[in-house]
Structure formats: C-alpha cells, structure tokens
mmCIF file of C-alpha atoms in Angstrom:
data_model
loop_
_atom_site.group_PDB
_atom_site.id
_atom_site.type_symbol
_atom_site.label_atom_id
_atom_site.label_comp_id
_atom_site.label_asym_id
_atom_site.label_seq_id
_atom_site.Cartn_x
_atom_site.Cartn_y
_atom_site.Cartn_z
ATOM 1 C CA UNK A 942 -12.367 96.271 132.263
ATOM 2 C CA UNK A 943 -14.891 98.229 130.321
ATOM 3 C CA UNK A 944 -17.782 98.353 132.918
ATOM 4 C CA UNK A 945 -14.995 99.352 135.673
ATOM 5 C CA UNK A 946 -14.009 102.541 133.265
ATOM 6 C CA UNK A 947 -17.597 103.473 133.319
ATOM 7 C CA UNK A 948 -18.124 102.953 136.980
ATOM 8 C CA UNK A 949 -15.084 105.019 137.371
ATOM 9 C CA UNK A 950 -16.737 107.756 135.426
ATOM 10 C CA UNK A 951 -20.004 107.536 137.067
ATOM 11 C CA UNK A 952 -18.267 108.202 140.196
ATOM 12 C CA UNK A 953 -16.321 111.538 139.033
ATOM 13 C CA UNK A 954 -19.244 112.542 137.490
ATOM 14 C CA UNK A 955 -21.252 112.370 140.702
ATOM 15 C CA UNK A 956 -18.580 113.908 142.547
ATOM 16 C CA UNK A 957 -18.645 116.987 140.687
ATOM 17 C CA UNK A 958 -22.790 116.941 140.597
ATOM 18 C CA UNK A 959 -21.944 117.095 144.612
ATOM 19 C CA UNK A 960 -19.913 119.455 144.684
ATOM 20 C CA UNK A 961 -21.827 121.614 142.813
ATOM 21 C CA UNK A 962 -24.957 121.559 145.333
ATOM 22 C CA UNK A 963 -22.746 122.243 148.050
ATOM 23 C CA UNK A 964 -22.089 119.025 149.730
ATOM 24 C CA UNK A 965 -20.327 118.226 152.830
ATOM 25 C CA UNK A 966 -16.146 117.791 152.662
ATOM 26 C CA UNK A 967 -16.741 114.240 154.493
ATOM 27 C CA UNK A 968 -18.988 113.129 151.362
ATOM 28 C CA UNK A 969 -16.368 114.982 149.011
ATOM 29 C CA UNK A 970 -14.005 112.692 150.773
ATOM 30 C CA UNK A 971 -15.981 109.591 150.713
ATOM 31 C CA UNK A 972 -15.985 109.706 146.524
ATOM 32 C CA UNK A 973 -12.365 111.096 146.366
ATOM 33 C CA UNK A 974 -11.498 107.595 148.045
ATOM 34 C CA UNK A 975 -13.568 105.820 146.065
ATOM 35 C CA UNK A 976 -12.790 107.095 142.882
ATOM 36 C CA UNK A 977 -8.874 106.794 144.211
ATOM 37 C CA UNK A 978 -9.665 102.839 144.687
ATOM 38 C CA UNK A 979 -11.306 102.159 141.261
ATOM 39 C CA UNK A 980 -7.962 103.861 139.726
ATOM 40 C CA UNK A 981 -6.044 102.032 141.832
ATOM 41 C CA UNK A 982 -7.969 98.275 140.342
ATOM 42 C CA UNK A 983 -7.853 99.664 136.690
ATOM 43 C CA UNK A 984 -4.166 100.197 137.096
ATOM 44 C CA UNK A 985 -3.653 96.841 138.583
ATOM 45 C CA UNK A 986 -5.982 95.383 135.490
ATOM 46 C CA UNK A 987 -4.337 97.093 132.776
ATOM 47 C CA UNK A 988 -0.910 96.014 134.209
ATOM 48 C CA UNK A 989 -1.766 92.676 134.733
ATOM 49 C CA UNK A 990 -1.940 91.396 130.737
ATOM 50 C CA UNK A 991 1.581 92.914 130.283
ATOM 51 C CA UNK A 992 2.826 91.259 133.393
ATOM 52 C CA UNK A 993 2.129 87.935 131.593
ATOM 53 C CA UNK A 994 3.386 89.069 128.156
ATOM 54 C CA UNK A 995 6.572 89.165 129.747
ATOM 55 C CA UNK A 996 6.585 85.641 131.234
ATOM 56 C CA UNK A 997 5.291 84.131 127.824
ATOM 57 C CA UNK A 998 8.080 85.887 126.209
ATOM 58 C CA UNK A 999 10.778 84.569 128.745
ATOM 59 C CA UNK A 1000 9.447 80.858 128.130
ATOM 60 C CA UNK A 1001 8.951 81.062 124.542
ATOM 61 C CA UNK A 1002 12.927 82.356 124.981
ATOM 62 C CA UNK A 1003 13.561 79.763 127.230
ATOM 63 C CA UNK A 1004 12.111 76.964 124.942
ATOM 64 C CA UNK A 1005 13.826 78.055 121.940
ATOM 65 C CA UNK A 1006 17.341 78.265 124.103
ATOM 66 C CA UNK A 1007 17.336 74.800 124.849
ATOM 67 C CA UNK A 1008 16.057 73.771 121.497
ATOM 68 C CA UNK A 1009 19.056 75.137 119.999
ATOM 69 C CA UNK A 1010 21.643 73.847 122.703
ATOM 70 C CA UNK A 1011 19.926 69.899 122.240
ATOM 71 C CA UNK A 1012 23.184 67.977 121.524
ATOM 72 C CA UNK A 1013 23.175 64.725 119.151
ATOM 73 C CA UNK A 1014 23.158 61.640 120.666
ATOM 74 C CA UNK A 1015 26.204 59.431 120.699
ATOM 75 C CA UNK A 1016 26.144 56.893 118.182
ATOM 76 C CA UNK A 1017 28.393 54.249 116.405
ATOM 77 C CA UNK A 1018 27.386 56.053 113.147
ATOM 78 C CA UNK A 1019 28.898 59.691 114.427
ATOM 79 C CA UNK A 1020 31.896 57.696 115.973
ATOM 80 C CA UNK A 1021 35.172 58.125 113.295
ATOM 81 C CA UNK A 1022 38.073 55.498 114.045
ATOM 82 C CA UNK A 1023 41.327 56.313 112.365
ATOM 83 C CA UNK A 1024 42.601 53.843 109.979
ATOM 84 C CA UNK A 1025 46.400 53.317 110.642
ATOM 85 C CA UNK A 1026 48.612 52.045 108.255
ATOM 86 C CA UNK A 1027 51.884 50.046 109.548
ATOM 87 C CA UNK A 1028 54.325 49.812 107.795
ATOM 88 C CA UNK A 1029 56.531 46.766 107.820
ATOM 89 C CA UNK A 1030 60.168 46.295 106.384
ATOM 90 C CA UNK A 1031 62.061 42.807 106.658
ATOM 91 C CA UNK A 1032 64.773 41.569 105.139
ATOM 92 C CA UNK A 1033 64.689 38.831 101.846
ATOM 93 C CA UNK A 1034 65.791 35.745 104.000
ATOM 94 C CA UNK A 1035 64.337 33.743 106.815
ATOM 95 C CA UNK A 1036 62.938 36.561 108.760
ATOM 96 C CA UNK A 1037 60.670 37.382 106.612
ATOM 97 C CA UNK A 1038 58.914 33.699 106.059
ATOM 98 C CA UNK A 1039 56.909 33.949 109.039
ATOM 99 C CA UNK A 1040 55.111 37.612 107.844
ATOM 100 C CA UNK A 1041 54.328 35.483 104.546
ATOM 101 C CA UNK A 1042 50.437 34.491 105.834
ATOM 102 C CA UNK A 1043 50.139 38.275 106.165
ATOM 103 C CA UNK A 1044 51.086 39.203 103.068
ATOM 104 C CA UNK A 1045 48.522 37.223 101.563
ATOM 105 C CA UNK A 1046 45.544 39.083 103.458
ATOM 106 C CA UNK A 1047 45.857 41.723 101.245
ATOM 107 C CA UNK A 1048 45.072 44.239 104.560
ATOM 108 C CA UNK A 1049 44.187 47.531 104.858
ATOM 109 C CA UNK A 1050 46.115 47.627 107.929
ATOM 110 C CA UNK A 1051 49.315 46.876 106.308
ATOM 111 C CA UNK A 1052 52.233 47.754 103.526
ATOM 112 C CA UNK A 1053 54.910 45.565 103.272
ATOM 113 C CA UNK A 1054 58.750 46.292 101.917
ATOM 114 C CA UNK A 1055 61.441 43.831 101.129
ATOM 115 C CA UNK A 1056 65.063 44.623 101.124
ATOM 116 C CA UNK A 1057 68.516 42.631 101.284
ATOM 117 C CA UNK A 1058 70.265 44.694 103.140
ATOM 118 C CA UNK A 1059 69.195 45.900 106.719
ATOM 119 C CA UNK A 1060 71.201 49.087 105.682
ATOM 120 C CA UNK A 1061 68.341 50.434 103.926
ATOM 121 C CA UNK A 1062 65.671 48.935 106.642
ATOM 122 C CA UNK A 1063 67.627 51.530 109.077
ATOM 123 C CA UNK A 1064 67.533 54.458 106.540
ATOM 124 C CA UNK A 1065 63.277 53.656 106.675
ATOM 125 C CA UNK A 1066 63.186 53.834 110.186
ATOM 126 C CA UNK A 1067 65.268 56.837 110.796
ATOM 127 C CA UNK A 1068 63.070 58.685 108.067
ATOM 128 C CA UNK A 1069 59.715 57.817 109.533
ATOM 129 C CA UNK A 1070 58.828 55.643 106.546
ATOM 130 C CA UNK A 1071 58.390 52.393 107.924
ATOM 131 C CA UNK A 1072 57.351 51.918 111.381
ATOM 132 C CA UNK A 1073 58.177 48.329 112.064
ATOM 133 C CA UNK A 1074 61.884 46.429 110.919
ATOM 134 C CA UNK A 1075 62.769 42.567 111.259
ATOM 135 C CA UNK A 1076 66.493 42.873 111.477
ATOM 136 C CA UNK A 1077 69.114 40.579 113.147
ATOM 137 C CA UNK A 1078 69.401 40.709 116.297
ATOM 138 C CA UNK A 1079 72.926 42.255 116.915
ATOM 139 C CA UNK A 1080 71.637 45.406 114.439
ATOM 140 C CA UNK A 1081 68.444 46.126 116.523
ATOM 141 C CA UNK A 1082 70.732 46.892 119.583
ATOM 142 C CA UNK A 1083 72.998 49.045 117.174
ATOM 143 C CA UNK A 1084 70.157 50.732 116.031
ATOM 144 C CA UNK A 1085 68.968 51.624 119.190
ATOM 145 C CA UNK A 1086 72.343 53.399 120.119
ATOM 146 C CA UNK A 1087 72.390 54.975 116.702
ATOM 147 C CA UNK A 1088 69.148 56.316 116.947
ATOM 148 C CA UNK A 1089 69.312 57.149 120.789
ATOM 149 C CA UNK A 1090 66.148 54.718 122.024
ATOM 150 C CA UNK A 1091 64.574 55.362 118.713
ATOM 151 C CA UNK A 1092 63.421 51.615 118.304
ATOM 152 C CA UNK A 1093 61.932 49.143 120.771
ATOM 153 C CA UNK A 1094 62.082 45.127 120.557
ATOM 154 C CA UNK A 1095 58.558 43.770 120.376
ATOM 155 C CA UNK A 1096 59.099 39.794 119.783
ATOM 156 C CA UNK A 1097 62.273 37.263 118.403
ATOM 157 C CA UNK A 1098 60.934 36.037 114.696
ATOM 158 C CA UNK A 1099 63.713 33.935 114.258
ATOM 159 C CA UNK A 1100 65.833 31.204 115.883
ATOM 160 C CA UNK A 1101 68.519 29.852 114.638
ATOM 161 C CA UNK A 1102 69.476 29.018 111.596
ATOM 162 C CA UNK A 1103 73.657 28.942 110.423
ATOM 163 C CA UNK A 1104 74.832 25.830 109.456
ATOM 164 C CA UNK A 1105 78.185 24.685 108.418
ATOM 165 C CA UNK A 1106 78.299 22.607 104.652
ATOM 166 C CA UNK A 1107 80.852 20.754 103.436
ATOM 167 C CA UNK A 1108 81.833 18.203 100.839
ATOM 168 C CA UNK A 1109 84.221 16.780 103.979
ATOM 169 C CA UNK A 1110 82.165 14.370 106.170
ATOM 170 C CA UNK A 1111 84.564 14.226 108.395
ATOM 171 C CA UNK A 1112 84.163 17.223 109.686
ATOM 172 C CA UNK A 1113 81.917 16.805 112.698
ATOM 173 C CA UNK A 1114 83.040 19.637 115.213
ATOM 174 C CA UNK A 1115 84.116 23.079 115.407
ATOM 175 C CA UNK A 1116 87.443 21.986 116.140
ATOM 176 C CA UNK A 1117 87.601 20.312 113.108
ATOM 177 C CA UNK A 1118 87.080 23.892 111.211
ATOM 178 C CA UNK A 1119 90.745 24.146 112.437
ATOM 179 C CA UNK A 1120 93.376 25.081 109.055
ATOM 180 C CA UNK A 1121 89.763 25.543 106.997
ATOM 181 C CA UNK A 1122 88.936 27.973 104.516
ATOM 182 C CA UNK A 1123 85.457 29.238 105.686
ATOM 183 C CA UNK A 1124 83.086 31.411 103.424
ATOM 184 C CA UNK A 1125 80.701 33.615 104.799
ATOM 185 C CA UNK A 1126 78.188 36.354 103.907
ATOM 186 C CA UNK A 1127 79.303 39.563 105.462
ATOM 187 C CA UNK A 1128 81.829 40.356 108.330
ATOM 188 C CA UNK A 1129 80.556 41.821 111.105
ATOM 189 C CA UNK A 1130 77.401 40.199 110.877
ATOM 190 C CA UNK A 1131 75.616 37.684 112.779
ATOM 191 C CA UNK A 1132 77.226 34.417 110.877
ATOM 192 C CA UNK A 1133 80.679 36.354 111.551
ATOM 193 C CA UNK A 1134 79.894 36.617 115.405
ATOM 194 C CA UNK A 1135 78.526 33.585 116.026
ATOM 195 C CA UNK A 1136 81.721 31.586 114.200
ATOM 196 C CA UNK A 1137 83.753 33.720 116.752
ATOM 197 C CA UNK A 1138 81.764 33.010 119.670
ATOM 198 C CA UNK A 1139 81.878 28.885 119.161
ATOM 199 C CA UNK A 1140 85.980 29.167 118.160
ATOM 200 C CA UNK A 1141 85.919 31.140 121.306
ATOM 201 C CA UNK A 1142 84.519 28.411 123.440
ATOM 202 C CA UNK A 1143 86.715 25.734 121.702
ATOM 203 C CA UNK A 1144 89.971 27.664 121.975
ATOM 204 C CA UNK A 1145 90.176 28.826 118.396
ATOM 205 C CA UNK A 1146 90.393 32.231 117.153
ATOM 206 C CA UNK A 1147 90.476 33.630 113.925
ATOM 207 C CA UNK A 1148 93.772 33.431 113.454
ATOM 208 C CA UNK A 1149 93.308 29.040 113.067
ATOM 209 C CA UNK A 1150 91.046 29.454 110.514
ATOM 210 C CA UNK A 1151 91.109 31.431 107.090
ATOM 211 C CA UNK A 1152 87.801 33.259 106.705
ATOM 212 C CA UNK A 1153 86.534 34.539 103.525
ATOM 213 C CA UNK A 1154 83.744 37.222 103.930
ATOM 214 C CA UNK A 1155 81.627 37.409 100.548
ATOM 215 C CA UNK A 1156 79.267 40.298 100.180
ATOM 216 C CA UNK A 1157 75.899 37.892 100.233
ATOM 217 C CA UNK A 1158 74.607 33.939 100.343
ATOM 218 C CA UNK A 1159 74.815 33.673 96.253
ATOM 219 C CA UNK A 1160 78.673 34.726 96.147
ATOM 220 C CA UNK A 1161 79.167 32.376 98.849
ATOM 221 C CA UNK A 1162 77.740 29.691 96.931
ATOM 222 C CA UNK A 1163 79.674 30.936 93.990
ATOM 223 C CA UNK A 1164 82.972 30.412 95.764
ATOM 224 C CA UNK A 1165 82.647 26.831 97.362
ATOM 225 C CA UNK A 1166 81.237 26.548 93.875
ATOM 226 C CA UNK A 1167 84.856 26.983 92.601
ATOM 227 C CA UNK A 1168 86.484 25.705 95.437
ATOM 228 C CA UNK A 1169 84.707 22.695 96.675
ATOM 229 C CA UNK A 1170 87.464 21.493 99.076
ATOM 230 C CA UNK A 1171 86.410 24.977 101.319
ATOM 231 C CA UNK A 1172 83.614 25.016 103.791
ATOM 232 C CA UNK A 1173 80.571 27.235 103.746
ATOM 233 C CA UNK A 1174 78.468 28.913 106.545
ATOM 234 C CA UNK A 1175 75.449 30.123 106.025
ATOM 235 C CA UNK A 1176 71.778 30.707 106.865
ATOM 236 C CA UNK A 1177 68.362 28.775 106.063
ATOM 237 C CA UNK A 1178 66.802 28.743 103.199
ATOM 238 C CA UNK A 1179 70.266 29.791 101.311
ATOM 239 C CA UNK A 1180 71.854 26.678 102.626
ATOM 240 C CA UNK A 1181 68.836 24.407 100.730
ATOM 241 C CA UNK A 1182 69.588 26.107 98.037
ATOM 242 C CA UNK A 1183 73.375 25.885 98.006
ATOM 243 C CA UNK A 1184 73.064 22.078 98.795
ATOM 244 C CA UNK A 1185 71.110 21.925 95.288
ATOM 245 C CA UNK A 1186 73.455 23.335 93.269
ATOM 246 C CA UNK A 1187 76.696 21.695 95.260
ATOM 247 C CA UNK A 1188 77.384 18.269 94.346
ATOM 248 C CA UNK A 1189 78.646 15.862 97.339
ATOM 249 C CA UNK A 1190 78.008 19.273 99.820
ATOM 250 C CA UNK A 1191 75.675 18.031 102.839
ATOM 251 C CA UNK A 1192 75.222 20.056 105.892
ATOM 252 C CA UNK A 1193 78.199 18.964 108.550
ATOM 253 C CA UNK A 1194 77.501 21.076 111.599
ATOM 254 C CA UNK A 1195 74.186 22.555 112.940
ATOM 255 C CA UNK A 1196 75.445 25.679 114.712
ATOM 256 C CA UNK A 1197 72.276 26.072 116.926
ATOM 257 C CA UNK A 1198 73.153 22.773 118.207
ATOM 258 C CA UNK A 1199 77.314 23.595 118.942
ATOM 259 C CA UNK A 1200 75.785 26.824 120.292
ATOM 260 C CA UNK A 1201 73.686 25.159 122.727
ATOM 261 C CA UNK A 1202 76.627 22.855 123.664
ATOM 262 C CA UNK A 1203 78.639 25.760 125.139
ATOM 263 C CA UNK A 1204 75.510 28.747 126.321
ATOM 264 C CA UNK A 1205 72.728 28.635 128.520
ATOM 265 C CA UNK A 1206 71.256 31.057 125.879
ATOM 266 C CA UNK A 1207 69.553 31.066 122.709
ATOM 267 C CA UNK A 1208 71.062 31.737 119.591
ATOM 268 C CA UNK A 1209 68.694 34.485 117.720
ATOM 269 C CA UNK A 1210 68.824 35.367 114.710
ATOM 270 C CA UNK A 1211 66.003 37.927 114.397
ATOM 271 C CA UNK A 1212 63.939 40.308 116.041
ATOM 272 C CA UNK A 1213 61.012 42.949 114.953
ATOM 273 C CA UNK A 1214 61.619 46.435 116.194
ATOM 274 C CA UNK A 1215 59.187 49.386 116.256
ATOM 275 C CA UNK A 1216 59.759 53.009 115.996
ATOM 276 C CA UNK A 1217 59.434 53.977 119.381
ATOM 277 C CA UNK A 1218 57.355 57.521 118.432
ATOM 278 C CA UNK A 1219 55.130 55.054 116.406
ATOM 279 C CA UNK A 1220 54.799 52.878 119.925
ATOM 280 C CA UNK A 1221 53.538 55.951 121.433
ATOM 281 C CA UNK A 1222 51.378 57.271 119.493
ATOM 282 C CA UNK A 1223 49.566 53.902 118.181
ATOM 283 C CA UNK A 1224 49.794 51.541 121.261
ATOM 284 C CA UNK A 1225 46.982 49.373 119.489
ATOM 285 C CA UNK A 1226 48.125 49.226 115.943
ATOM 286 C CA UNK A 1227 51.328 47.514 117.654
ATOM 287 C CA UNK A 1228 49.202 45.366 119.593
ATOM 288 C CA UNK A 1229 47.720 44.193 116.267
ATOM 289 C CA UNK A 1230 50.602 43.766 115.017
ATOM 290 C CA UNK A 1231 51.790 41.487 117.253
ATOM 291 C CA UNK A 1232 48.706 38.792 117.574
ATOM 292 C CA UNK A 1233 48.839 38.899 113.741
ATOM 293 C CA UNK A 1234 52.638 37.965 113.618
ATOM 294 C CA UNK A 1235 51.689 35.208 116.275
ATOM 295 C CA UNK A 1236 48.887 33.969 113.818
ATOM 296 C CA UNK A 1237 50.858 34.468 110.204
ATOM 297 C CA UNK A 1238 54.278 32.462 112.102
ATOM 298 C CA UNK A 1239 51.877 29.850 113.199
ATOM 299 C CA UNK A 1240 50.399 29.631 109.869
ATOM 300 C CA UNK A 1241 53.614 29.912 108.438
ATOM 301 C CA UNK A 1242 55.309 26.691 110.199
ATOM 302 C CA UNK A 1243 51.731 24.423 109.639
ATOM 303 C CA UNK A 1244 51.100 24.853 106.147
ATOM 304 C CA UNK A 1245 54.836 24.392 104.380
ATOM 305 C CA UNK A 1246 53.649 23.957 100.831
ATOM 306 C CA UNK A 1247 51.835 27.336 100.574
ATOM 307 C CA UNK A 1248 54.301 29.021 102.339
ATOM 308 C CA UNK A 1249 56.770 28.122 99.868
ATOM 309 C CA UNK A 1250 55.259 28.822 97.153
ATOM 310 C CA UNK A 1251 54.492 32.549 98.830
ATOM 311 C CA UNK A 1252 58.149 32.745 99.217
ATOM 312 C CA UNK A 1253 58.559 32.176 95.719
ATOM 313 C CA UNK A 1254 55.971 34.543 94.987
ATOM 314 C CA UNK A 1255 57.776 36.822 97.192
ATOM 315 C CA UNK A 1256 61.074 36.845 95.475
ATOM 316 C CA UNK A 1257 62.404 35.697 98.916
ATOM 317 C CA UNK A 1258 63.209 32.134 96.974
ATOM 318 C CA UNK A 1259 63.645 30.797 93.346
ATOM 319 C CA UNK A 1260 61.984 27.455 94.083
ATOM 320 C CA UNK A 1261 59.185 26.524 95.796
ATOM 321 C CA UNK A 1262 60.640 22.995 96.439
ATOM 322 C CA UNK A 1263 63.730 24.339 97.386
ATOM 323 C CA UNK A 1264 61.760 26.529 100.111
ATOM 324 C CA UNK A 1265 59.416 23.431 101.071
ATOM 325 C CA UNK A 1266 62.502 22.090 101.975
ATOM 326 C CA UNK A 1267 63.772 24.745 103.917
ATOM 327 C CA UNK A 1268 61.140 25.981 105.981
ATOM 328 C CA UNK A 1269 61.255 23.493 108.902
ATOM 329 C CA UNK A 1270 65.150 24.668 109.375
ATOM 330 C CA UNK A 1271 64.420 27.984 109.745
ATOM 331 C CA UNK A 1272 63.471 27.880 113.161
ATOM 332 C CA UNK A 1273 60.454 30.687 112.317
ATOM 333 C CA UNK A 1274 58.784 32.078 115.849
ATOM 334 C CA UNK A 1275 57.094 34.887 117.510
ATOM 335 C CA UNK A 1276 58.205 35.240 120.644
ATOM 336 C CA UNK A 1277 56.902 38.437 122.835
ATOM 337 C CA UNK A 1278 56.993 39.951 126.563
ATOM 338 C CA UNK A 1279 59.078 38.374 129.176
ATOM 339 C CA UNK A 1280 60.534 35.492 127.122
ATOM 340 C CA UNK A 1281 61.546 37.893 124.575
ATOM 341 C CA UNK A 1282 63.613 40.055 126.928
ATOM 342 C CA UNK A 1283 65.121 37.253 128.708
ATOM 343 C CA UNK A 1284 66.292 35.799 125.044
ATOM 344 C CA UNK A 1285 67.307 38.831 123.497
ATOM 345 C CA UNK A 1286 69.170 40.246 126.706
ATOM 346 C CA UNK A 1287 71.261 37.586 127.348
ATOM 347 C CA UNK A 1288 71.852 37.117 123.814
ATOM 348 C CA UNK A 1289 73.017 40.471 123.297
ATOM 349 C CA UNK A 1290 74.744 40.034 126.767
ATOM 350 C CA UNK A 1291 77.378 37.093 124.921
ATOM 351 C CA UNK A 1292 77.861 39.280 121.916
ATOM 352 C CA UNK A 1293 78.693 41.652 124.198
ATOM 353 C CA UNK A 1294 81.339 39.770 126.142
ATOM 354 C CA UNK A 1295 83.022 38.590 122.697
ATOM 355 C CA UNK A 1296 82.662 42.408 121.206
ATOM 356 C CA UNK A 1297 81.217 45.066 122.591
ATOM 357 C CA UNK A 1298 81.018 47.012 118.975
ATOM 358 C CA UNK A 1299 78.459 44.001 118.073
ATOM 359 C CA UNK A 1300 76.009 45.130 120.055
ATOM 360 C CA UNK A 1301 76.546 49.060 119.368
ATOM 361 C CA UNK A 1302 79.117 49.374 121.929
ATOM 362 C CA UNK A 1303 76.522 49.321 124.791
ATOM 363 C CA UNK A 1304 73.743 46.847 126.064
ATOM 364 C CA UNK A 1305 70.092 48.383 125.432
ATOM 365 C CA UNK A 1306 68.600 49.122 129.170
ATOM 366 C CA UNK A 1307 65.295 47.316 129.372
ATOM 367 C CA UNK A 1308 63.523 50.513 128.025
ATOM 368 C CA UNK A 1309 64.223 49.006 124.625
ATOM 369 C CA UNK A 1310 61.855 45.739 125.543
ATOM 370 C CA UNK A 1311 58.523 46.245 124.729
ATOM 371 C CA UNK A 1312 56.811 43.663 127.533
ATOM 372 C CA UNK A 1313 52.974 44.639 126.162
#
C-alpha cells in the first residue's frame, strides 16, 4: 500500500511540474485520469482489510452463538423418575392375607394401613389419604355412589369364605337353619346378605329364623360362647378361631358351596378399589400394584406357615397355628380385567335383586371396572 501512496504522489507532483511549463490540456488530462485511478485502487485497498474485519467479527459472533445454545445430551443420569408412594388400606380379616408377602418387602413403593372397620377405609379414600381400599364387595359399589365414580374395581382378593358352625350335626342344610338362633357380625353386611340370599332361594325369610347381629367376629364367639345350643355364621380365619375356643362346635354348612347350589355366580367377598383421580394420574403405579398383588396372593396361598405367622405379626390373628389352619379356607385370589367384571357384576347384580340399598341403591356402570 505504501509504494502505491508514493506512486500516487509522484504522479500529482508531475502533474503540477506540467502544468507549470505549459503543457497541453490532453496531457493534463492523461495524469488527471491517472492520478483518479490510483485513488480509486488505494480506496479499494484501504477498504478491503475492514471489509474482512467485519466477516471475522460476524463468525467469531456466530461461533460463540452456537457455543452458548449447545444443549446437553440426553442421558439416564439427567433423567428424574418420580417415586410414587401407594397407599394401601385393607381391612384386619381375610382380605388382607393375600397383601401379607408385600408387607414383608419392606418397599419404597408402598405404606400399608390396617383397620376393622371399612368405615374408616372410606373416610381415607374420600380424604385423599390412601389411594387403594380392599373392602367387601357390596361396600365398593356403595362407595362408588357415595363418592359419585370416585373409586374403580381393579381385581376380586377374596372368594368366599362364611360358614355356618354349630354344636348340632344335624344340621346339614339351610333349611335346617329353620326356628334357629343365628349370630352374626354386623347387619347389613355381607354375612347378613348372603344368609338372605340362600333363605331366599330355599323359601325362608327372616322372619323363620331369629338373627342376632353382634357388632364383630369376637362378640359372636362370645355369644354361642354362652349359648352353645345357637348357631354361628361367620368368616375365615374367625371361624378357626371360634372352633378353638368352642367345644363340640364343627363347621356344619360351607356357604360358598349352598351358594353355588342355587347361582350361576360367584360368591365374593372382597375386592381392591382405587381412587379413581389416583388411576389417572398414576396409570403405572396401579399397574404395579396389580402384578405385585398377583405375586404376594400367590405367595400367600404356597407358603402357609410364613404367612401365618405374618398374620400374627400383623395383628390380623392371635395364633399362628390357628391362621395355618385357616388360610386354605379363605379362598385368597387376585383376580383382574374381564373375569373380574364378569364376577363382580353379576355379583352385585344378585345383591341387587334381593336389595337394591346393598349395592348403594344402583348398579356401578362398567366405568367403575378397571379392565387394564
């Protein structure tokens, strides 16, 4: 750039030397151009370095731009799963034997509660404190009217399991419950239904019999206890455990059986339900739930002698010989999708027929079935 600035004032110079001795205008013209053309290349070379400190400076920008916008890579390290905690309430009786195995994992996934009366199971639910109930299967469909579709069966946990004890062999059918004193733990509830039902199909009522409701299984045990000529119904394991403490008392009439005799259904005893909202929002965690119920119930049934001592361990028995004794009576399951609905529904569909106000007034519509 330096020797064109000195050619450029070589050239003025000489211009003016020209002018000075007179020369012509077409020479003055000549150098004019000329002198107009070397300004013209020093321009161009001067603007030329800025030219490119402008590019530099737009990819230096550039670089840094996406250097700030590089995004982390995906990677099981920077991927958080939430940790959801079910929680479970059952009952202290047979439906809660076959949740037993999963007690004793000691998960992170679960919190278990224990109550005796279904009452306070409800209260749970309504609250948003538990998430998941095993209730009988007459109070899930009242819940579900209560709460307005606020609960939705998942599986049937539990057969049946009433039975009739007596210290009178000779009683070998229902109509030979005829003129009977019967105690049984709670009216309204599923022992009090299913008696109806089977005097129903026999063409009995009430009236031919003289039932005494007791509040639970231990005052029932208390009364046959001072009456031993009167006749007892009530549930596995409490019927082991009444037939300990009752001399000459044996079990007379197998109620799943006399229910069989008279139904194309099932007699249930117990279903889980889930809070629907719960369903909703944590599809999975009921999922879970499910093929670990299938796994603790199988458990559950194959391995008697630590299930009964879990019981024990449970407060859900006294004796762990008592409950060894028990167990296979219980009828313990996990029954889910179709099969559950077709169970449940007609089920619900007898109790219905004998009294509509033991299902809630109203069958559940098959929004209430969860089919997975």
């Amino acid at each position: 750039m330096k020797k064109k600035l000195l050619a450029l004032l070589m050239a003025l110079a000489m211009m003016l030397a020209l002018a000075a001795c007179g020369g012509t205008e077409a020479e003055t013209a000549t150098e004019a151009d000329t002198a107009d053309a070397a300004t013209e290349d020093v321009a161009e070379e001067e603007a030329e370095p800025e030219a490119e400190t402008e590019n530099e400076a737009d990819a230096d920008a550039e670089a840094e731009a996406e250097a700030e916008t590089v995004e982390p890579e995906d990677t099981e390290e920077n991927t958080v799963t939430e940790t959801v905690v079910t929680r479970i309430g059952s009952l202290k009786g047979p439906t809660s034997i076959g949740l037993t195995e999963m007690m004793s994992w000691d998960s992170a996934d679960y919190s278990f509660t224990m109550e005796t009366d279904a009452s306070a199971l409800l209260t749970g639910m309504v609250s948003g404190e538990l998430d998941i109930a095993l209730i009988p299967a007459n109070a899930a469909a009242i819940w579900n009217t209560k709460i307005e579709g606020g609960v939705t069966c998942i599986d049937v946990n539990t057969l049946g399991v009433l039975y009739v004890i007596s210290a009178d062999d000779s009683i070998a059918s229902i109509e030979d419950l005829a003129g009977r004193t019967i105690y049984l733990p709670g009216q309204g509830t599923s022992p009090d239904y299913v008696l109806q039902y089977l005097l129903a199909q026999h063409d009995m009522s009430l009236d031919d019999v003289n039932v005494e409701y007791q509040s639970e299984a231990t005052e029932v045990i208390a009364a046959l206890t001072a009456d031993p000529e009167g006749v007892g119904l009530l549930p596995q394991p409490s019927v082991t455990a009444a037939l300990n403490k009752l001399e000459d008392f044996s079990i007379v009439l197998d109620l799943t059986e006399e229910w069989g005799a008279v139904s194309d259904t099932d007699l249930i005893t117990g279903v889980t339900v889930v809070r629907t909202a719960f369903l909703e929002e944590h599809p999975d965690a009921v999922a879970r739930f499910l093929t670990d119920h299938l796994t603790s119930t199988a458990a559950a049934n194959e391995d008697v002698v630590t299930t009964a001592q879990r019981m024990v361990d449970l407060g859900i028995m006294d004796s762990a010989a008592v409950a060894e004794t028990a167990i296979p009576y219980c009828n313990v399951t996990c029954v889910t999708g179709q099969d559950m609905k077709d169970m449940v529904s007609a089920y619900l569909q007898v109790l219905y027929d004998l009294e509509p106000s033991s299902v809630g007034g109203t069958l559940p519509g098959d929004a209430f079935y969860y089919l997975g």
